Tab-separated table of C-alpha atoms in Angstrom:
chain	number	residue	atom	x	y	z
A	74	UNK	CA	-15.226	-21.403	-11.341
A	75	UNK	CA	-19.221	-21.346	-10.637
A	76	UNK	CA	-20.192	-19.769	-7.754
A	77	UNK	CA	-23.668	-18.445	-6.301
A	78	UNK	CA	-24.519	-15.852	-3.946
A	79	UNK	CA	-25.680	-18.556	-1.362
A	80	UNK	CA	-21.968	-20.018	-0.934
A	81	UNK	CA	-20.247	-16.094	-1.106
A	82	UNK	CA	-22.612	-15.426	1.536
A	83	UNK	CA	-21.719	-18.906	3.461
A	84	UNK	CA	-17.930	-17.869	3.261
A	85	UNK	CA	-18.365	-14.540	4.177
A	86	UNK	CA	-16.823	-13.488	0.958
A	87	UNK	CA	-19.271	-10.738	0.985
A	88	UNK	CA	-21.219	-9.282	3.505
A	89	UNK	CA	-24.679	-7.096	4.707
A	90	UNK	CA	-21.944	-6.227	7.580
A	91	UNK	CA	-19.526	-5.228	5.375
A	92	UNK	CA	-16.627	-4.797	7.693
A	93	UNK	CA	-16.613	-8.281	8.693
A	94	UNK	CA	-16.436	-10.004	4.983
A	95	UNK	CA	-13.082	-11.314	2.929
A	96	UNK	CA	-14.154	-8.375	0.606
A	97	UNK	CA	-13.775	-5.335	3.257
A	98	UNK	CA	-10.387	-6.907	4.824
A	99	UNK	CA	-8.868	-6.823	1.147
A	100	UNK	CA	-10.199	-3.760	-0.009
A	101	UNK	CA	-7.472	-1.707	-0.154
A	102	UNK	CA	-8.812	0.371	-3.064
A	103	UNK	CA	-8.185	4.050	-3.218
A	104	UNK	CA	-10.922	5.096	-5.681
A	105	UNK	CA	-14.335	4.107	-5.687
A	106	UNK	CA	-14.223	2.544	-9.109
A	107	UNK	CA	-11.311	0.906	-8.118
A	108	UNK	CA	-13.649	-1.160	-5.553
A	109	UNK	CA	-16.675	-1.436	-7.673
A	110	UNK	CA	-14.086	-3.560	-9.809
A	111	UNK	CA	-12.777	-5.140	-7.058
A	112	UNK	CA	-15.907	-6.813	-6.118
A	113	UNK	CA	-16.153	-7.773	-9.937
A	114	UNK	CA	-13.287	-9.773	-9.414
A	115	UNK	CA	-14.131	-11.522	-6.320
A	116	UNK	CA	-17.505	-12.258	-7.795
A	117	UNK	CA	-16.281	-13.844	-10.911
A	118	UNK	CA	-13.745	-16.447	-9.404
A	119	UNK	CA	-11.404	-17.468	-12.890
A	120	UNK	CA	-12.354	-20.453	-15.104
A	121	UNK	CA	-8.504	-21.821	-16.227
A	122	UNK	CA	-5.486	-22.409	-14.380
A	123	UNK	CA	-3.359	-19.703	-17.007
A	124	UNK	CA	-5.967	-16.949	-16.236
A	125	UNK	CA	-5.180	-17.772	-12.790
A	126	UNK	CA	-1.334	-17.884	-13.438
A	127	UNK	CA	-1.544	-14.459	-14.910
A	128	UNK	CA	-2.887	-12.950	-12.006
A	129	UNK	CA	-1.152	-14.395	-9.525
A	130	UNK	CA	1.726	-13.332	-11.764
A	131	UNK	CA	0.609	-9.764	-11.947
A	132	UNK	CA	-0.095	-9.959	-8.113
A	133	UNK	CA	3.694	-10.614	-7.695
A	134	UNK	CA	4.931	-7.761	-10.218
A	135	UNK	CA	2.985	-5.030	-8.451
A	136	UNK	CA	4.262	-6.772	-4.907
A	137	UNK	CA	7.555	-5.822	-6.378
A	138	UNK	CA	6.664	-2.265	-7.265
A	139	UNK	CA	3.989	-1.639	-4.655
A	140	UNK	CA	5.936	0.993	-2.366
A	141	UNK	CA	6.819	3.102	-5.591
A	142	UNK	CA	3.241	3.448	-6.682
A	143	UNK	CA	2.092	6.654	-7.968
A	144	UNK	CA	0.415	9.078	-5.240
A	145	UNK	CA	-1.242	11.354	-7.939
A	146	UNK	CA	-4.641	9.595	-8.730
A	147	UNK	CA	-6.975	9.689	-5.751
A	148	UNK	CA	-10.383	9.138	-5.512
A	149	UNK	CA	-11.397	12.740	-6.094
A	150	UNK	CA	-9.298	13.318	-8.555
A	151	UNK	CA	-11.351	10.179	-10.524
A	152	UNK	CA	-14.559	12.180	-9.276
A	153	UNK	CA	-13.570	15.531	-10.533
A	154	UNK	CA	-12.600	14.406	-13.808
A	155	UNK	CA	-15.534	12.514	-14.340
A	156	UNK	CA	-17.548	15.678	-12.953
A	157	UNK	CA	-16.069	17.700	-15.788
A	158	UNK	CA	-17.616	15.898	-18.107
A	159	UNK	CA	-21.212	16.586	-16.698
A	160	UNK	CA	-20.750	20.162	-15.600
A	161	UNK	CA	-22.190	22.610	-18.003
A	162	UNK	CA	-19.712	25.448	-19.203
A	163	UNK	CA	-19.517	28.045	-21.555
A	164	UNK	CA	-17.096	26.572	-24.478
A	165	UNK	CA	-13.412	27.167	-23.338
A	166	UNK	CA	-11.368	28.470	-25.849
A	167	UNK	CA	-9.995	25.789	-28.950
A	168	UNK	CA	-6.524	27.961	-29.245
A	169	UNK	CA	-6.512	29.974	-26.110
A	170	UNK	CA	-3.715	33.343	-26.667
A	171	UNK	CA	-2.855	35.082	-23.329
A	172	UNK	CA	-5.586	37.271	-24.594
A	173	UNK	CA	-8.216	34.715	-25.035
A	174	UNK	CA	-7.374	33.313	-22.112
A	175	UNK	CA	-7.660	35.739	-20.013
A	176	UNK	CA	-10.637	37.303	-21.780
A	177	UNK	CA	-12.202	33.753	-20.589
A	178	UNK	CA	-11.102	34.893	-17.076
A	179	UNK	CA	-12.923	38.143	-17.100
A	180	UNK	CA	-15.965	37.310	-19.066
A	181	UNK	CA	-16.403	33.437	-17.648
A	182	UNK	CA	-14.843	33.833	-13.762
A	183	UNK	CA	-17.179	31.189	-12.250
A	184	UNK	CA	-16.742	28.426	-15.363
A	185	UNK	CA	-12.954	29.887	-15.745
A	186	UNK	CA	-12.545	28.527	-12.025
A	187	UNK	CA	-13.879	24.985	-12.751
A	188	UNK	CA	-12.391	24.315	-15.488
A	189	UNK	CA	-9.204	25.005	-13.911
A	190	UNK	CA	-10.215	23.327	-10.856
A	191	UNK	CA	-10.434	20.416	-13.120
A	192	UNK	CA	-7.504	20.270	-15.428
A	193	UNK	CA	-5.589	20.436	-12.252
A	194	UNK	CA	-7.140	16.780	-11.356
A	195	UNK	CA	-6.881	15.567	-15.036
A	196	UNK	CA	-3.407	17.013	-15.179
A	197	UNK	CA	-2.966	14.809	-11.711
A	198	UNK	CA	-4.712	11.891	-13.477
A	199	UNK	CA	-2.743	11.685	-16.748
A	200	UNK	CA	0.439	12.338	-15.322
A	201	UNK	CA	-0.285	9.046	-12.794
A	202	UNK	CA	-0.901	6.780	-15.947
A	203	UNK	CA	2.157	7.495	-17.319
A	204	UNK	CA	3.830	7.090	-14.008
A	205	UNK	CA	2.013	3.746	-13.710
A	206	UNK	CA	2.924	2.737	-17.156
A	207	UNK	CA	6.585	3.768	-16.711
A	208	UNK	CA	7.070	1.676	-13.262
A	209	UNK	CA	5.024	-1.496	-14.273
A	210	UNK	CA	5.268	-1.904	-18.313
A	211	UNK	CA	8.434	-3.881	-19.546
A	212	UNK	CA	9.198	-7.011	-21.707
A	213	UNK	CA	8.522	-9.747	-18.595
A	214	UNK	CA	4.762	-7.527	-17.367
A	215	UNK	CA	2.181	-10.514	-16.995
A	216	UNK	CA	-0.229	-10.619	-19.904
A	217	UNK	CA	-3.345	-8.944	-18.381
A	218	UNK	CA	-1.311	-6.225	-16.902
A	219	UNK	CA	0.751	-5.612	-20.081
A	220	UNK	CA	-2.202	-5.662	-21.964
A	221	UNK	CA	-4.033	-2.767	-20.074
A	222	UNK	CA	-0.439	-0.720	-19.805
A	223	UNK	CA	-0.211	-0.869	-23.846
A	224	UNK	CA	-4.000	-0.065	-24.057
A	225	UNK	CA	-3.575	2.929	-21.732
A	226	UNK	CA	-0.267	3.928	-23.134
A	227	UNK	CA	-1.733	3.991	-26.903
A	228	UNK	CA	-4.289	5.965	-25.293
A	229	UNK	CA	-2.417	8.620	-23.620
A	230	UNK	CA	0.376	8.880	-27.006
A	231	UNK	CA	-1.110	12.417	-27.740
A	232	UNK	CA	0.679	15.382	-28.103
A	233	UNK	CA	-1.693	17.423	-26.179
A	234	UNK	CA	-0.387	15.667	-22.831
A	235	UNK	CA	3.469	16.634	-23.564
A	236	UNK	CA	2.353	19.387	-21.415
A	237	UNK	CA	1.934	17.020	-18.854
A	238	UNK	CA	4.739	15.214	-19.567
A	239	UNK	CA	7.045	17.943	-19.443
A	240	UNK	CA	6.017	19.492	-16.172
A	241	UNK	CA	5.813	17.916	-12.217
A	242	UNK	CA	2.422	19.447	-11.463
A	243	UNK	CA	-0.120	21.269	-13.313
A	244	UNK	CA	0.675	24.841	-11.491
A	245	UNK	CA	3.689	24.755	-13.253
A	246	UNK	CA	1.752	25.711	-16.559
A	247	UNK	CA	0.432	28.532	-17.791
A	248	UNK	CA	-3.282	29.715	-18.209
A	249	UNK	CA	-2.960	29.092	-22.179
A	250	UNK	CA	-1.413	25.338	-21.861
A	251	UNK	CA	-4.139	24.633	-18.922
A	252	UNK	CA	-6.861	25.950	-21.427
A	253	UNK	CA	-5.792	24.076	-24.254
A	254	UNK	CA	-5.321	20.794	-22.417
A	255	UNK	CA	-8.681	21.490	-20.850
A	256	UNK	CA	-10.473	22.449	-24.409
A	257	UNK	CA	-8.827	18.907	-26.187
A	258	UNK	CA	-9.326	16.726	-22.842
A	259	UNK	CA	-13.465	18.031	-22.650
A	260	UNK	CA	-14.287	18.538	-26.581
A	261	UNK	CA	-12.087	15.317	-28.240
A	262	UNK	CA	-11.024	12.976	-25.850
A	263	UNK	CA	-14.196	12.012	-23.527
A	264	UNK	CA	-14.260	8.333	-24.979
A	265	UNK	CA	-10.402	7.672	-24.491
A	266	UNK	CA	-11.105	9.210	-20.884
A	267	UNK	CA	-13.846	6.734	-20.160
A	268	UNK	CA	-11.380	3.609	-21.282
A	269	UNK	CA	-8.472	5.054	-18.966
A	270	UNK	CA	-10.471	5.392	-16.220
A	271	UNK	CA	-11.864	1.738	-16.639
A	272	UNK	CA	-8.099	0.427	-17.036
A	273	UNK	CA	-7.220	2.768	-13.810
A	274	UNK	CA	-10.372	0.979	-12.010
A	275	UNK	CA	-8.550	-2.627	-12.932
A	276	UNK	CA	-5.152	-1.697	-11.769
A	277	UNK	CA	-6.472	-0.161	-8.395
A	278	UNK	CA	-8.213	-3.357	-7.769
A	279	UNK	CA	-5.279	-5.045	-8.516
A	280	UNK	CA	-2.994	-3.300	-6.006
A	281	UNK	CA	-6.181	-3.720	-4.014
A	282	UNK	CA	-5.432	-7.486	-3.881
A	283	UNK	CA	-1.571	-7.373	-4.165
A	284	UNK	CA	-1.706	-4.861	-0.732
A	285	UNK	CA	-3.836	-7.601	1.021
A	286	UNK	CA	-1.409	-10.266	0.040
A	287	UNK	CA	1.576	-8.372	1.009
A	288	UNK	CA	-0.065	-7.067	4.824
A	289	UNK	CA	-1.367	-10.557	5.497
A	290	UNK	CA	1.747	-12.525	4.345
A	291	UNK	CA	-0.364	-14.500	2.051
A	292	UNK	CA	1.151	-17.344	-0.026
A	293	UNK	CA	0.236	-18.151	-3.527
A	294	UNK	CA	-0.969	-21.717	-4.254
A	295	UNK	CA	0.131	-24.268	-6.396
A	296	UNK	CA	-2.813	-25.048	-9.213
A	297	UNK	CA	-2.424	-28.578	-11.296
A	298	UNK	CA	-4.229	-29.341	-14.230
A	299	UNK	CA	-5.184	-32.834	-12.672
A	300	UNK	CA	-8.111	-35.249	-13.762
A	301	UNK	CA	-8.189	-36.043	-10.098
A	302	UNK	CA	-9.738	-33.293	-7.866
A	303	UNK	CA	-7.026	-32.205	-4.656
A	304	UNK	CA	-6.486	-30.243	-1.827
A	305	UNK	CA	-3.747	-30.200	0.369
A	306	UNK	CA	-2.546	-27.773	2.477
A	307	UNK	CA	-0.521	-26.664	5.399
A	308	UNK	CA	-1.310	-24.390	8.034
A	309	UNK	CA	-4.288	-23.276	6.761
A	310	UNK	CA	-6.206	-20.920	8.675
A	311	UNK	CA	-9.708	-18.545	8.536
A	312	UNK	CA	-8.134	-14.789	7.050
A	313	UNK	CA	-10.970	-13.072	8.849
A	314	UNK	CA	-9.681	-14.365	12.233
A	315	UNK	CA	-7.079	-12.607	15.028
A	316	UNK	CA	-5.801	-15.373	16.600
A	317	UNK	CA	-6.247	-18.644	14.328
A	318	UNK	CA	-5.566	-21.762	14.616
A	319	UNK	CA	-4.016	-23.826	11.219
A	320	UNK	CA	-5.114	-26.711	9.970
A	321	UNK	CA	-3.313	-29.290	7.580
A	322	UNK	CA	-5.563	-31.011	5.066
A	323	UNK	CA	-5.314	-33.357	2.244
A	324	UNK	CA	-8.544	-34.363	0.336
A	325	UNK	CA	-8.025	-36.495	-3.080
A	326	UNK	CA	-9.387	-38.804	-5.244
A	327	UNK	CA	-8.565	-42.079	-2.725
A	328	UNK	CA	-10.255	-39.592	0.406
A	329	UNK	CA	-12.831	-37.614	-1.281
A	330	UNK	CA	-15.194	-36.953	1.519
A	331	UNK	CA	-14.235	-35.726	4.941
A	332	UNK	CA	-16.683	-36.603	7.471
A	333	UNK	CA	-16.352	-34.007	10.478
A	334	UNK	CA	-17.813	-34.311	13.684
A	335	UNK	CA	-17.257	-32.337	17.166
A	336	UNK	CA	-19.350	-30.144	20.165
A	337	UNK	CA	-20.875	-26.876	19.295
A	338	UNK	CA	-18.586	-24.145	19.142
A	339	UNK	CA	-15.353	-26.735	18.612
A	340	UNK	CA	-14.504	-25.172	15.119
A	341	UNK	CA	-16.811	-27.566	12.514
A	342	UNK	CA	-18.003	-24.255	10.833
A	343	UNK	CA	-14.891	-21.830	11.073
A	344	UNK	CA	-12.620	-25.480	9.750
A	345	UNK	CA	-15.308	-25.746	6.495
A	346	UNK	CA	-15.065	-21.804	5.809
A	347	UNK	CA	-11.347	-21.655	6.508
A	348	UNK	CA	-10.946	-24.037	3.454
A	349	UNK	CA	-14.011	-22.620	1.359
A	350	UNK	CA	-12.495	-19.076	1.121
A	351	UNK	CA	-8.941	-20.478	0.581
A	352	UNK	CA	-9.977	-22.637	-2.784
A	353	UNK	CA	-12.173	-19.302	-3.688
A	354	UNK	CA	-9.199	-16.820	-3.103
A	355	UNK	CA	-6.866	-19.386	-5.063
A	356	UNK	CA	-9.645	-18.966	-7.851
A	357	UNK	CA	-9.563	-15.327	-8.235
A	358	UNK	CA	-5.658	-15.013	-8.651
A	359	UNK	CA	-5.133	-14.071	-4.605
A	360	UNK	CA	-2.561	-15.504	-2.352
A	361	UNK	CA	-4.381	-17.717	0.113
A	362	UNK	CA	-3.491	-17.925	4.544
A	363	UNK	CA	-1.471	-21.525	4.658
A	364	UNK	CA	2.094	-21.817	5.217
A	365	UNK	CA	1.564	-23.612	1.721
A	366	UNK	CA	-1.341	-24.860	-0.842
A	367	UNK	CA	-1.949	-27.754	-3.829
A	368	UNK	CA	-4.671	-27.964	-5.485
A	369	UNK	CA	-6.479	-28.789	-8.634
A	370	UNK	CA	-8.366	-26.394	-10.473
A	371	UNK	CA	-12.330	-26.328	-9.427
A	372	UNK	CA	-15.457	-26.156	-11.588
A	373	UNK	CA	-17.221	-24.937	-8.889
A	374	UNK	CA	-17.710	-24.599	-5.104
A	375	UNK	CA	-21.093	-25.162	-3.924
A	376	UNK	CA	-21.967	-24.298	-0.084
A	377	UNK	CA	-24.974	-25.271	2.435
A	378	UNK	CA	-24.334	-23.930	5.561
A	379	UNK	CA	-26.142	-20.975	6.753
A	380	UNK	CA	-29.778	-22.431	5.526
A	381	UNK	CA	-32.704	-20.514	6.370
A	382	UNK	CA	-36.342	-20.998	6.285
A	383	UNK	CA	-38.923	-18.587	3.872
A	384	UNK	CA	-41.719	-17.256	5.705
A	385	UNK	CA	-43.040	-15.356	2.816
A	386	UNK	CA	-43.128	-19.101	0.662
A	387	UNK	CA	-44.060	-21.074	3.568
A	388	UNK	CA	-40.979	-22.908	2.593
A	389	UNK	CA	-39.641	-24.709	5.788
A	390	UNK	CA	-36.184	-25.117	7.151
A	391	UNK	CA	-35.819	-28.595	6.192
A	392	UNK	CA	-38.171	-28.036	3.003
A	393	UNK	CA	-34.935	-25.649	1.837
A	394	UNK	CA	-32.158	-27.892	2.986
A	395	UNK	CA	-33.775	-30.683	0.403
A	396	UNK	CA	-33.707	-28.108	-2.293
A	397	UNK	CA	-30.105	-27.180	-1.465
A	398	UNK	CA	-29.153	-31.013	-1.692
A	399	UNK	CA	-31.198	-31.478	-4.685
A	400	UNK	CA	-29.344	-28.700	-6.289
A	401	UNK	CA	-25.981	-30.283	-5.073
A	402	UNK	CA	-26.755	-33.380	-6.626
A	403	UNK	CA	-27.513	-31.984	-10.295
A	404	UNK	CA	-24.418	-30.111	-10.339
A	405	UNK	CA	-22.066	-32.723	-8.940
A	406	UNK	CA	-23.302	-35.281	-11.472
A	407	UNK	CA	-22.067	-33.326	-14.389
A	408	UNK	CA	-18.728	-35.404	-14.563
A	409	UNK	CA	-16.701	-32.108	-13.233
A	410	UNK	CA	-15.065	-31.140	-10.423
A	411	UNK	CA	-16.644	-29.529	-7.774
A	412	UNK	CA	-15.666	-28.678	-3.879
A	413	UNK	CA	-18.608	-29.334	-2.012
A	414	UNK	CA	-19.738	-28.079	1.687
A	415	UNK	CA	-22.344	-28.796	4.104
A	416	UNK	CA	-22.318	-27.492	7.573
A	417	UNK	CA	-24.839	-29.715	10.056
A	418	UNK	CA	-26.927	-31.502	7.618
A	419	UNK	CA	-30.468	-31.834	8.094
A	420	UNK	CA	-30.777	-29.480	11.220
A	421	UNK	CA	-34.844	-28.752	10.634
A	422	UNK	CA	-35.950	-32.285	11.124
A	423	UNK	CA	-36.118	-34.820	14.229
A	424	UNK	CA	-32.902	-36.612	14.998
A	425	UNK	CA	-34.259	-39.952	13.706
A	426	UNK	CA	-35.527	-38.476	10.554
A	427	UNK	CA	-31.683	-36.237	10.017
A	428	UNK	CA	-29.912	-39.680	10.721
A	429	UNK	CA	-31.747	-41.362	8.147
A	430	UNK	CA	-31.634	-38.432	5.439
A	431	UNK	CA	-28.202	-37.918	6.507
A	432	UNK	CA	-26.750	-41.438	5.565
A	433	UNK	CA	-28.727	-41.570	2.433
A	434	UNK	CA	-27.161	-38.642	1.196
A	435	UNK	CA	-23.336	-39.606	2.145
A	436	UNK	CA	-23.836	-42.533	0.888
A	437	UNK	CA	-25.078	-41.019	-2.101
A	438	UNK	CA	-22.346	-38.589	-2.484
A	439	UNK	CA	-19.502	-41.209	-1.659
A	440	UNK	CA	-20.037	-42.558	-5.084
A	441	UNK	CA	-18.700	-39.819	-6.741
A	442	UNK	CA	-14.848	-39.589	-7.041
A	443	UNK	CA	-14.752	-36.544	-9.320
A	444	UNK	CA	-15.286	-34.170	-6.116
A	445	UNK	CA	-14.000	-33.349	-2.932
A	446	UNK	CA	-16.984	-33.211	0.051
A	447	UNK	CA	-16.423	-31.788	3.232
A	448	UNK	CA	-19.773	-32.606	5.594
A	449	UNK	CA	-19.529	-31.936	9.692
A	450	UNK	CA	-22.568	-33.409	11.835
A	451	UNK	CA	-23.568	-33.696	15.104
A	452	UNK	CA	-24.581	-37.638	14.449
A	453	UNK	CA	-21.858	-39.618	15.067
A	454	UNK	CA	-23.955	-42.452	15.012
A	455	UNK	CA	-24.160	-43.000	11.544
A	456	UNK	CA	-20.085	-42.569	11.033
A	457	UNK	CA	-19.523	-46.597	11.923
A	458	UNK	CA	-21.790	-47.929	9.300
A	459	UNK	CA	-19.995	-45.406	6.872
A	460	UNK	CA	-16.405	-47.309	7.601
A	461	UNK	CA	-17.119	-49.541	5.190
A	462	UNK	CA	-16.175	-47.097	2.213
A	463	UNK	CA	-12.131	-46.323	0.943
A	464	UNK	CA	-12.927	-42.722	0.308
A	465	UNK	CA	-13.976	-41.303	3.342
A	466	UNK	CA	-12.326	-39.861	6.236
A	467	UNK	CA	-13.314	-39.184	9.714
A	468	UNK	CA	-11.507	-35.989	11.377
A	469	UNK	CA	-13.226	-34.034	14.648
A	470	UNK	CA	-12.437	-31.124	16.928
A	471	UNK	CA	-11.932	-32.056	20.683
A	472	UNK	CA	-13.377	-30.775	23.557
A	473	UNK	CA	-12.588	-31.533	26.825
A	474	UNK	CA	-14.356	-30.787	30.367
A	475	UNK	CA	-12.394	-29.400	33.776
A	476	UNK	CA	-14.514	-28.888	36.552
A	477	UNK	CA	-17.649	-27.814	34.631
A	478	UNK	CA	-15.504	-26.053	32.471
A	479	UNK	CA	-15.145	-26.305	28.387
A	480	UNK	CA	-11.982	-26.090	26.998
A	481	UNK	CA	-11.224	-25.762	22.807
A	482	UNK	CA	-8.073	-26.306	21.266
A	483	UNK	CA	-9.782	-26.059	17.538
A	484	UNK	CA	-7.073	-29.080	17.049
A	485	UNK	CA	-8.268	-31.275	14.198
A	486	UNK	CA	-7.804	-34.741	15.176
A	487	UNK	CA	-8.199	-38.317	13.176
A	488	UNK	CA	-11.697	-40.281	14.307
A	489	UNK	CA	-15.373	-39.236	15.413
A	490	UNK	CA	-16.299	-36.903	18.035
A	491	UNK	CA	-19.312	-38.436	20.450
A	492	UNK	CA	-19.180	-35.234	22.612
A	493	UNK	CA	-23.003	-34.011	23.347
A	494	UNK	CA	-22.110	-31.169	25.306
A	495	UNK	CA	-25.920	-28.897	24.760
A	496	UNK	CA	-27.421	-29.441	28.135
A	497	UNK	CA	-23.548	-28.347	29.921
A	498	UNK	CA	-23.551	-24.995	28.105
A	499	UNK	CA	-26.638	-24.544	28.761
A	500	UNK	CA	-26.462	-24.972	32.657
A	501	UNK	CA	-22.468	-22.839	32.310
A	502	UNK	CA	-24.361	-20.530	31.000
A	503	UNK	CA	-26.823	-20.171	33.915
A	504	UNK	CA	-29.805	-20.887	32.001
A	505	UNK	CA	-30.730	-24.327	33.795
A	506	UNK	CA	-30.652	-22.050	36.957
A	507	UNK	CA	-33.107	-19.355	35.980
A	508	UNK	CA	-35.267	-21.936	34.370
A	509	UNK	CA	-35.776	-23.607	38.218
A	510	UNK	CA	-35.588	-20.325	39.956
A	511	UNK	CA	-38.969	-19.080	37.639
């Protein structure tokens, strides 16, 4: 599925704040290249619905296995072994005797130390592939996970690691076995060591993912193969939220476009990214926050929401939001399916001019059945004159008034939303006040 850095950045799939992206909350890595593939993953959303299948599929088999999995491989171990690679040392002995050995001892004491240091943590390393390997490889492993295990396990079918096979940790073995496992791991096996530690950086990221799944009681979606685009889903809430509110939501072919309208701060925004990050998750293999989720497979998801203007272009606000739409517009005319979202169009121009622009564009948009469009707005004015088309539905977010007082329930309700509520929060907030008392 195509995706740009404007719309990750709209769905705070990633994040200058890291802490407070989708990312962060499902990093559950415990190496460092185990999250540098991680955000691969999320940045490279999956292209067919069996890609998809397979991970969600691998997802489940490591769900299965997750509280067995293998303590050895931490991320210093992964650093020391890739350390002893770099580190310069005097050769270490190709057929080390207890002589040799501990000639190396004498002779070498401060390279004698590291290397020991770090056979210790490739010991720990090796012997947590084959661990992984034995708990997750079987006849019914998911493609892509059974494809790594047999890589890895072709990889590690040397008789050099019997030594680790046949012993629980590495101070169970003897100066000469150390050395010689040490000696074939540095001088002959640096290039199988790089493609282990790249299949070790996949399956970290995957129990990355299947962790997040399993803490947040995520469910998997349902993916069709459909000409028609769809969404539905129940109980859908933001991830990134404490307390959310669920939504249910059914966009199709005969209701393409959602119109949304409602007061500032009733929900509009969180509603859009709730079911942004829910089709992206569902397109990188993830379970996704709803009680349940349909949906077809996406071409590609397409945000314009957090618009900003470019001082060092002397691009405008409005100037930008044309080139967003513009950009919309060529990639939604390609005949494929796309998922579409605009927060608030038209914000940088005069109310007039936005209603105008606005309508034009809807009723540009409303002509193509091959996407789903989600669009919230302030004007409410022009949602009447848009009644006339099959495909559209109106949904808003209520907001109601007691004693000066707003109140949000962040209920999605059937119809358009004329609240105008600006000028109240400004004067709750006390702003109208200190404005007269200047």
């Amino acid at each position: 599925m195509e995706i740009d850095k404007t719309t990750l950045n709209d769905l705070t799939i990633f994040s200058s704040e890291e802490e407070y992206s989708i990312f962060s909350k499902f990093d559950f890595c415990k190496t460092i290249n185990g999250k540098y593939k991680l955000k691969e993953n999320f940045s490279a959303p999956l292209s067919t619905i069996n890609e998809i299948k397979n991970v969600q599929l691998t997802l489940k088999q490591i769900i299965a296995k997750i509280d067995n999995w293998p303590l050895h491989i931490t991320n210093g171990t992964i650093m020391v072994v890739e350390r002893f690679y770099q580190s310069t040392l005097d050769e270490i002995p190709s057929n080390p005797s207890s002589f040799t050995a501990y000639s190396y001892k004498v002779f070498h004491a401060p390279d004698y130390s590291l290397v020991k240091y770090s056979t210790i943590h490739v010991f720990d390393f090796i012997k947590g592939m084959q661990e992984l390997i034995k708990l997750l490889l079987n006849e019914n492993t998911s493609y892509p996970l059974k494809k790594l295990l047999e890589r890895a396990q072709q990889i590690l079918n040397k008789k050099q690691f019997e030594i680790v096979t046949n012993n629980a940790k590495a101070t169970d073995t003897t100066p000469v076995q150390w050395l010689k496992l040490a000696n074939f791991v540095r001088y002959h096996y640096k290039h199988n060591m790089e493609d282990l530690l790249e299949i070790h950086a996949q399956l970290d990221a995957w129990y990355s993912m299947a962790t997040a799944v399993k803490q947040y009681k995520l469910n998997f979606p349902e993916l069709t193969e459909s000409e028609h685009p769809l969404i539905a889903a129940k109980q859908l809430y933001h991830v990134l939220l404490e307390t959310p509110v669920a939504y249910d939501i059914v966009l199709n072919q005969e209701s393409n476009f959602l119109f949304l309208t409602g007061a500032n701060m009733a929900g509009k925004s969180t509603f859009i990214k709730s079911v942004g990050s829910a089709v992206f998750l569902a397109h990188i293999g993830m379970g996704v926050p709803a009680e349940e989720m349909q949906l077809s497979r996406f071409d590609g998801l397409l945000s314009n929401i957090n618009m900003a203007d470019n001082i060092m272009k002397g691009e405008s606000y409005f100037y930008n939001e044309v080139q967003r739409i513009k950009a919309t517009i060529n990639k939604v005319n390609n005949k494929k399916h796309w998922l579409i979202l605009i927060d608030e169009l038209f914000k940088g121009t005069n109310i007039q001019d936005a209603m105008k622009c606005s309508f034009t564009v809807i009723e540009g948009f409303l002509k193509i059945k091959n996407s789903l469009f989600i669009l919230s707005t302030h004007l409410y004015e022009i949602g009447e004159s848009l009644k006339t088309y099959s495909n559209i539905s109106f949904n808003y977010f209520e907001t109601t008034i007691t004693d000066d007082q707003l109140h949000f329930n962040y209920r999605l309700k059937e119809g358009i939303s004329n609240d105008r509520l600006g000028y109240l929060i400004l004067k709750k907030e006390g702003v109208v006040d200190m404005l007269q008392n200047l």
